[in-house]
Short mmCIF file of C-alpha atoms in Angstrom, two decimals:
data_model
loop_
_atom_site.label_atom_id
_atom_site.label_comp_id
_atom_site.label_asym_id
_atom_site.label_seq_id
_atom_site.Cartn_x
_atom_site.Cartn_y
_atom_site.Cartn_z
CA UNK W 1420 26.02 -3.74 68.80
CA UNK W 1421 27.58 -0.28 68.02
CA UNK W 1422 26.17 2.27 65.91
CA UNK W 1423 27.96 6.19 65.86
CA UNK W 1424 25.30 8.65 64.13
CA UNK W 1425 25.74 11.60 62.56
CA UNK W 1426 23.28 14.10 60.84
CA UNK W 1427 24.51 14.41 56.97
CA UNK W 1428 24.90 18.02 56.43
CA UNK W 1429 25.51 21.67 58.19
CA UNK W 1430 25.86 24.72 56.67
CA UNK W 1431 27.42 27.96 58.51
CA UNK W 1432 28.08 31.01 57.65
CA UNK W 1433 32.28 32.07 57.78
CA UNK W 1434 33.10 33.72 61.25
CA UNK W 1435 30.16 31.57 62.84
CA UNK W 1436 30.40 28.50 65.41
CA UNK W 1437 30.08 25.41 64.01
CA UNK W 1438 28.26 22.48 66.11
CA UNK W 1439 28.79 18.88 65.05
CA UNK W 1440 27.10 16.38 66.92
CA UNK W 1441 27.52 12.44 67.27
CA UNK W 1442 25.74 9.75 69.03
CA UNK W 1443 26.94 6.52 69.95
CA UNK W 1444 26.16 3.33 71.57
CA UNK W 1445 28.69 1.14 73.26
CA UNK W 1446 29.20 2.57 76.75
CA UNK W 1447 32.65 0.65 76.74
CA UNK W 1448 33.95 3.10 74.31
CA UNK W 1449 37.68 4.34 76.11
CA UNK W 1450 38.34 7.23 73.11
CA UNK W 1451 36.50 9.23 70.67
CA UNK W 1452 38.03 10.57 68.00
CA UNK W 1453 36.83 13.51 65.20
CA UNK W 1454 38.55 13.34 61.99
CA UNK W 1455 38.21 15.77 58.65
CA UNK W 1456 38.33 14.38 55.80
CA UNK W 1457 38.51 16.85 52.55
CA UNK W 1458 37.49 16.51 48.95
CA UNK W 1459 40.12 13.51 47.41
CA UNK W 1460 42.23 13.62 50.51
CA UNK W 1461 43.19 11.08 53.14
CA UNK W 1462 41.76 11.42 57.34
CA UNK W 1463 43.24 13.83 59.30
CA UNK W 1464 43.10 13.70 62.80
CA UNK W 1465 41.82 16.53 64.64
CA UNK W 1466 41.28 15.68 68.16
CA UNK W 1467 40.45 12.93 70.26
CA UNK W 1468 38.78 13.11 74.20
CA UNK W 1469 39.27 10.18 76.53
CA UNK W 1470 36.08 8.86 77.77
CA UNK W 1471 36.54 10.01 81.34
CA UNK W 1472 36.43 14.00 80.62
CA UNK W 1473 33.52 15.61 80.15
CA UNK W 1474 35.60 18.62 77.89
CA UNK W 1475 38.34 19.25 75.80
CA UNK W 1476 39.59 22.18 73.96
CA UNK W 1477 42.30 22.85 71.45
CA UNK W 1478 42.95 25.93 69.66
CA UNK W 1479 39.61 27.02 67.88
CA UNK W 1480 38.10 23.01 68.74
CA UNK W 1481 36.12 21.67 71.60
CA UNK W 1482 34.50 18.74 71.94
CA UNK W 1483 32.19 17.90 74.07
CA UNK W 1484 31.21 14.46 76.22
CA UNK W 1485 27.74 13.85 77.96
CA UNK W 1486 28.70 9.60 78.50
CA UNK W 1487 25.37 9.32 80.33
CA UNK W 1488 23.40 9.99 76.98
CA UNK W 1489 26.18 8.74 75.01
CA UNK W 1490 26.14 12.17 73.47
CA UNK W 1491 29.78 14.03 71.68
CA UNK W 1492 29.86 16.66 69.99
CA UNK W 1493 32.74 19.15 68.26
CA UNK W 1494 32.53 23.26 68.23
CA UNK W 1495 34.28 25.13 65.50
CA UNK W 1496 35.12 28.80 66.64
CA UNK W 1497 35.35 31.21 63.86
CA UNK W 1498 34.43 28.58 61.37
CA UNK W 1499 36.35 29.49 58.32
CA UNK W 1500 35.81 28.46 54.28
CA UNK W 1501 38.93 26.04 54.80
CA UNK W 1502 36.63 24.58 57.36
CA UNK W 1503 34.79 23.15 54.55
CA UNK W 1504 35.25 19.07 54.77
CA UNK W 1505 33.31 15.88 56.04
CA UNK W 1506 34.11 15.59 59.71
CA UNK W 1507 33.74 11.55 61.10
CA UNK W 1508 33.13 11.03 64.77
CA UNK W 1509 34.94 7.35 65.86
CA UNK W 1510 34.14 5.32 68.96
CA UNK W 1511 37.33 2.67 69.82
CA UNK W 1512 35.56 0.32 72.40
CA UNK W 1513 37.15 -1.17 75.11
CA UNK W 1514 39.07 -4.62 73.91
CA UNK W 1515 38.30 -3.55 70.28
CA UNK W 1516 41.18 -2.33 68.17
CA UNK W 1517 39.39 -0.53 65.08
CA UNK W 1518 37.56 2.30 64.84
CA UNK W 1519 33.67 2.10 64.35
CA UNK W 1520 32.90 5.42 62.04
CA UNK W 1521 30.07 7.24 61.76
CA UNK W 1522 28.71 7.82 58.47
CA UNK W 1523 30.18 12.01 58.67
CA UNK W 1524 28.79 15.37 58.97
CA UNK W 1525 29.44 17.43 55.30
CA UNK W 1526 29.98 21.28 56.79
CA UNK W 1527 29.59 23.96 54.24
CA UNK W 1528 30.86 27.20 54.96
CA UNK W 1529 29.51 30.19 53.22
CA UNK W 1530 31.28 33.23 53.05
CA UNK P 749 50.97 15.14 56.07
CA UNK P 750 50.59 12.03 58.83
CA UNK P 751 53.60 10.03 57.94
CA UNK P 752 51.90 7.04 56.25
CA UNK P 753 52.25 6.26 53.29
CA UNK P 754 50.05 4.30 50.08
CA UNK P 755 50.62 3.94 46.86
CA UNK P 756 49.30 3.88 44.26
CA UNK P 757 47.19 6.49 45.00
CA UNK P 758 44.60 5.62 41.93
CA UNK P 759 44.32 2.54 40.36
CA UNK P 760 41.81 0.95 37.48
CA UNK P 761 41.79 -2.30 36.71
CA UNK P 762 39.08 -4.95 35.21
CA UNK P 763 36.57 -7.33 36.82
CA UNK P 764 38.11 -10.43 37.76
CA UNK P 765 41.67 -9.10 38.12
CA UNK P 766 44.05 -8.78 41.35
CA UNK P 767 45.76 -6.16 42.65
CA UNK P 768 48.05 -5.20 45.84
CA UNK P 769 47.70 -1.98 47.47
CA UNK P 770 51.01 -0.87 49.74
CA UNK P 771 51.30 0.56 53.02
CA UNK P 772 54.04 1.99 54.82
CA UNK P 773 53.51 2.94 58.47
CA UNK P 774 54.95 6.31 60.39
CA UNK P 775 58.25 5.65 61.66
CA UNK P 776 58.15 3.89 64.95
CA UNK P 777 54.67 2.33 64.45
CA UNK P 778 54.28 -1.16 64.84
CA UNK P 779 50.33 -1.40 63.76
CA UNK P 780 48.32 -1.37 60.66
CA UNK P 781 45.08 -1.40 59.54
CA UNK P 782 43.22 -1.07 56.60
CA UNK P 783 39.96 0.11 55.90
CA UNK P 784 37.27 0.50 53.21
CA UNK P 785 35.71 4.20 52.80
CA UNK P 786 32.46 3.04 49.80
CA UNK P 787 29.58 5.33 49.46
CA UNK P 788 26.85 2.78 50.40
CA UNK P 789 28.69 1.02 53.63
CA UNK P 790 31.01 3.98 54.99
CA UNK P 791 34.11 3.44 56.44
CA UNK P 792 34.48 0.12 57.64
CA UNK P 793 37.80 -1.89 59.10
CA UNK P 794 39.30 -4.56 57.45
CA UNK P 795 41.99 -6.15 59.76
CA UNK P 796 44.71 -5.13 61.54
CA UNK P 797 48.19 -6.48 61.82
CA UNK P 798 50.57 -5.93 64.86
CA UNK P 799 54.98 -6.28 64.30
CA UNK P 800 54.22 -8.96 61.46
CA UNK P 801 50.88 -11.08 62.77
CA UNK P 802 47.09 -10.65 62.57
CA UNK P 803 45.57 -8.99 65.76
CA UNK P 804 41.98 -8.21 64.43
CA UNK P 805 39.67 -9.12 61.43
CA UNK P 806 36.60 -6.92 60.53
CA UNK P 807 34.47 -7.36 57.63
CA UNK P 808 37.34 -8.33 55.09
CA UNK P 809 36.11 -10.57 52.13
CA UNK P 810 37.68 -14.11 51.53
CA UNK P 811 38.59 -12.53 47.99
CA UNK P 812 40.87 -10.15 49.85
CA UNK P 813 44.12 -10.58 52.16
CA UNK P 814 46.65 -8.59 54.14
CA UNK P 815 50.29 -9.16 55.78
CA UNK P 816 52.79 -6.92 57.06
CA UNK P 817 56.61 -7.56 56.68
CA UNK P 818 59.96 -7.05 59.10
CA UNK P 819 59.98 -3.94 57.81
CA UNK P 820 56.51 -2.86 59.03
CA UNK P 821 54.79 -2.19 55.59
CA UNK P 822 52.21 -3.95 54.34
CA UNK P 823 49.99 -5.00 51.88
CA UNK P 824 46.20 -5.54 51.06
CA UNK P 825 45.82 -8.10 47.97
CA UNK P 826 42.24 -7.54 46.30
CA UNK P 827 41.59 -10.76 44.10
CA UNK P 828 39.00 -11.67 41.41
CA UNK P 829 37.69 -8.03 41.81
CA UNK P 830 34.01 -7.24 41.35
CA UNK P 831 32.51 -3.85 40.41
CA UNK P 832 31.44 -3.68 44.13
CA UNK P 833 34.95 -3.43 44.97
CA UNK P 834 35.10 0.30 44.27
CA UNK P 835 36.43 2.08 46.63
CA UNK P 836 38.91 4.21 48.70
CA UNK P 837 40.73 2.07 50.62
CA UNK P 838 42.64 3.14 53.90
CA UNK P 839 45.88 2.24 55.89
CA UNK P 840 46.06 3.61 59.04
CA UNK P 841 48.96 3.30 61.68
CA UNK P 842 49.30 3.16 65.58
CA UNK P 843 52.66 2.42 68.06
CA UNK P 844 51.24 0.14 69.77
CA UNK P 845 48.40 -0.99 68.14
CA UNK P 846 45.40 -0.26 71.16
CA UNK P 847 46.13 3.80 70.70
CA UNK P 848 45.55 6.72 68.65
CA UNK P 849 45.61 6.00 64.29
CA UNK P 850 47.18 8.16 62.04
CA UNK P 851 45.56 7.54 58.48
CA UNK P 852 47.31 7.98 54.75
CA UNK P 853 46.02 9.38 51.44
CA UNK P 854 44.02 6.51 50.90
CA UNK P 855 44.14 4.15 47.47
CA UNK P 856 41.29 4.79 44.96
CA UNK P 857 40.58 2.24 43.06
CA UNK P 858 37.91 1.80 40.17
CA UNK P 859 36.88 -1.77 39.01
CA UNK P 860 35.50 -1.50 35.49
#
């Protein structure tokens, strides 16, 4: 079956890098997707890698892919207090339409 | 802002009545799919229509049903609602329904 994991909580300080990580299980997985979600508002896509690169970067974002241990994770450069949101790692399997969620990462960002 | 649409974006109702959550899609997206974000099961997909007809079904209740229209909206009807039915529910949106979704605001809605 597929399972994404995510640990519950990181706290930075502003101006810092910020590492979310995610782990998940079906190999088949062709995208994987971060989104931020923040307090009362709707998911907001922030970037997505396609399961045959191993980086991507965008702006202050990069996310990471290590396929062989299933392994993704998301750097925020400069992390700033407007950084401050849950960010959800999604796996989209191969054949599968929806999006299998993680259960989110809550980043605090001190200032 | 992603370009989809819900309303209304709170509701409250009582145990045991129905209600009908609304979608509408970014322009040129034929796919939707709803989802429910609760704080003991996560976010979890509900089904997913494609240009008018089913295309997947995830853990949606029997209590609870979807369609989409010719004009690509669509609605999620929530019947004989529990307390357990408190939630924020999702529509997302994708051209051609296998790619990238674009979620809205999300429907909050509070059985009581």
């Amino acid at each position: 079956g597929e399972d994404v994991e995510q640990s519950l909580f990181l706290s930075v300080r502003e101006g810092d890098s910020s590492v979310i990580n995610c782990t998940y299980t079906d190999s088949s997985s062709t995208y994987l997707y971060w989104y931020k979600q923040e307090p009362g508002a709707g998911l907001q896509l922030l970037t997505y890698i396609f399961s045959n690169m191993d980086m991507k970067q965008d702006q202050r974002l990069t996310v990471l892919l290590n396929k062989k241990d299933k392994h993704l994770s998301l750097r925020i450069a400069d992390t700033q207090t407007g950084d401050s949101a849950i960010y959800f790692c999604a796996e989209a399997p191969t054949g599968r339409r929806a999006l299998t969620f993680g259960s989110g990462t809550r980043l605090q960002v001190q200032p | 802002d992603s370009g989809v649409t819900q309303t209304p974006k709170h509701l409250i109702t009582a145990t045991g009545q129905r209600v009908t959550l609304r979608c509408s899609p970014r322009s040129g997206d034929l796919s939707v799919y709803w989802y429910q974000q609760s704080l003991d099961q996560g976010l979890q997909f509900l089904i997913q229509y494609y240009n008018g007809e089913e295309r997947a079904k995830g853990n949606i209740l029997e209590r609870f049903s979807a369609q989409q229209f010719p004009d690509l909206h669509s609605e999620l009807n929530l019947s004989s609602l529990e307390l357990g039915d408190s939630a924020l529910y999702f529509c997302a949106s994708s051209e051609r329904g296998d790619d990238t979704q674009y979620f809205g605001p999300g429907t909050r809605l509070t059985v009581l």
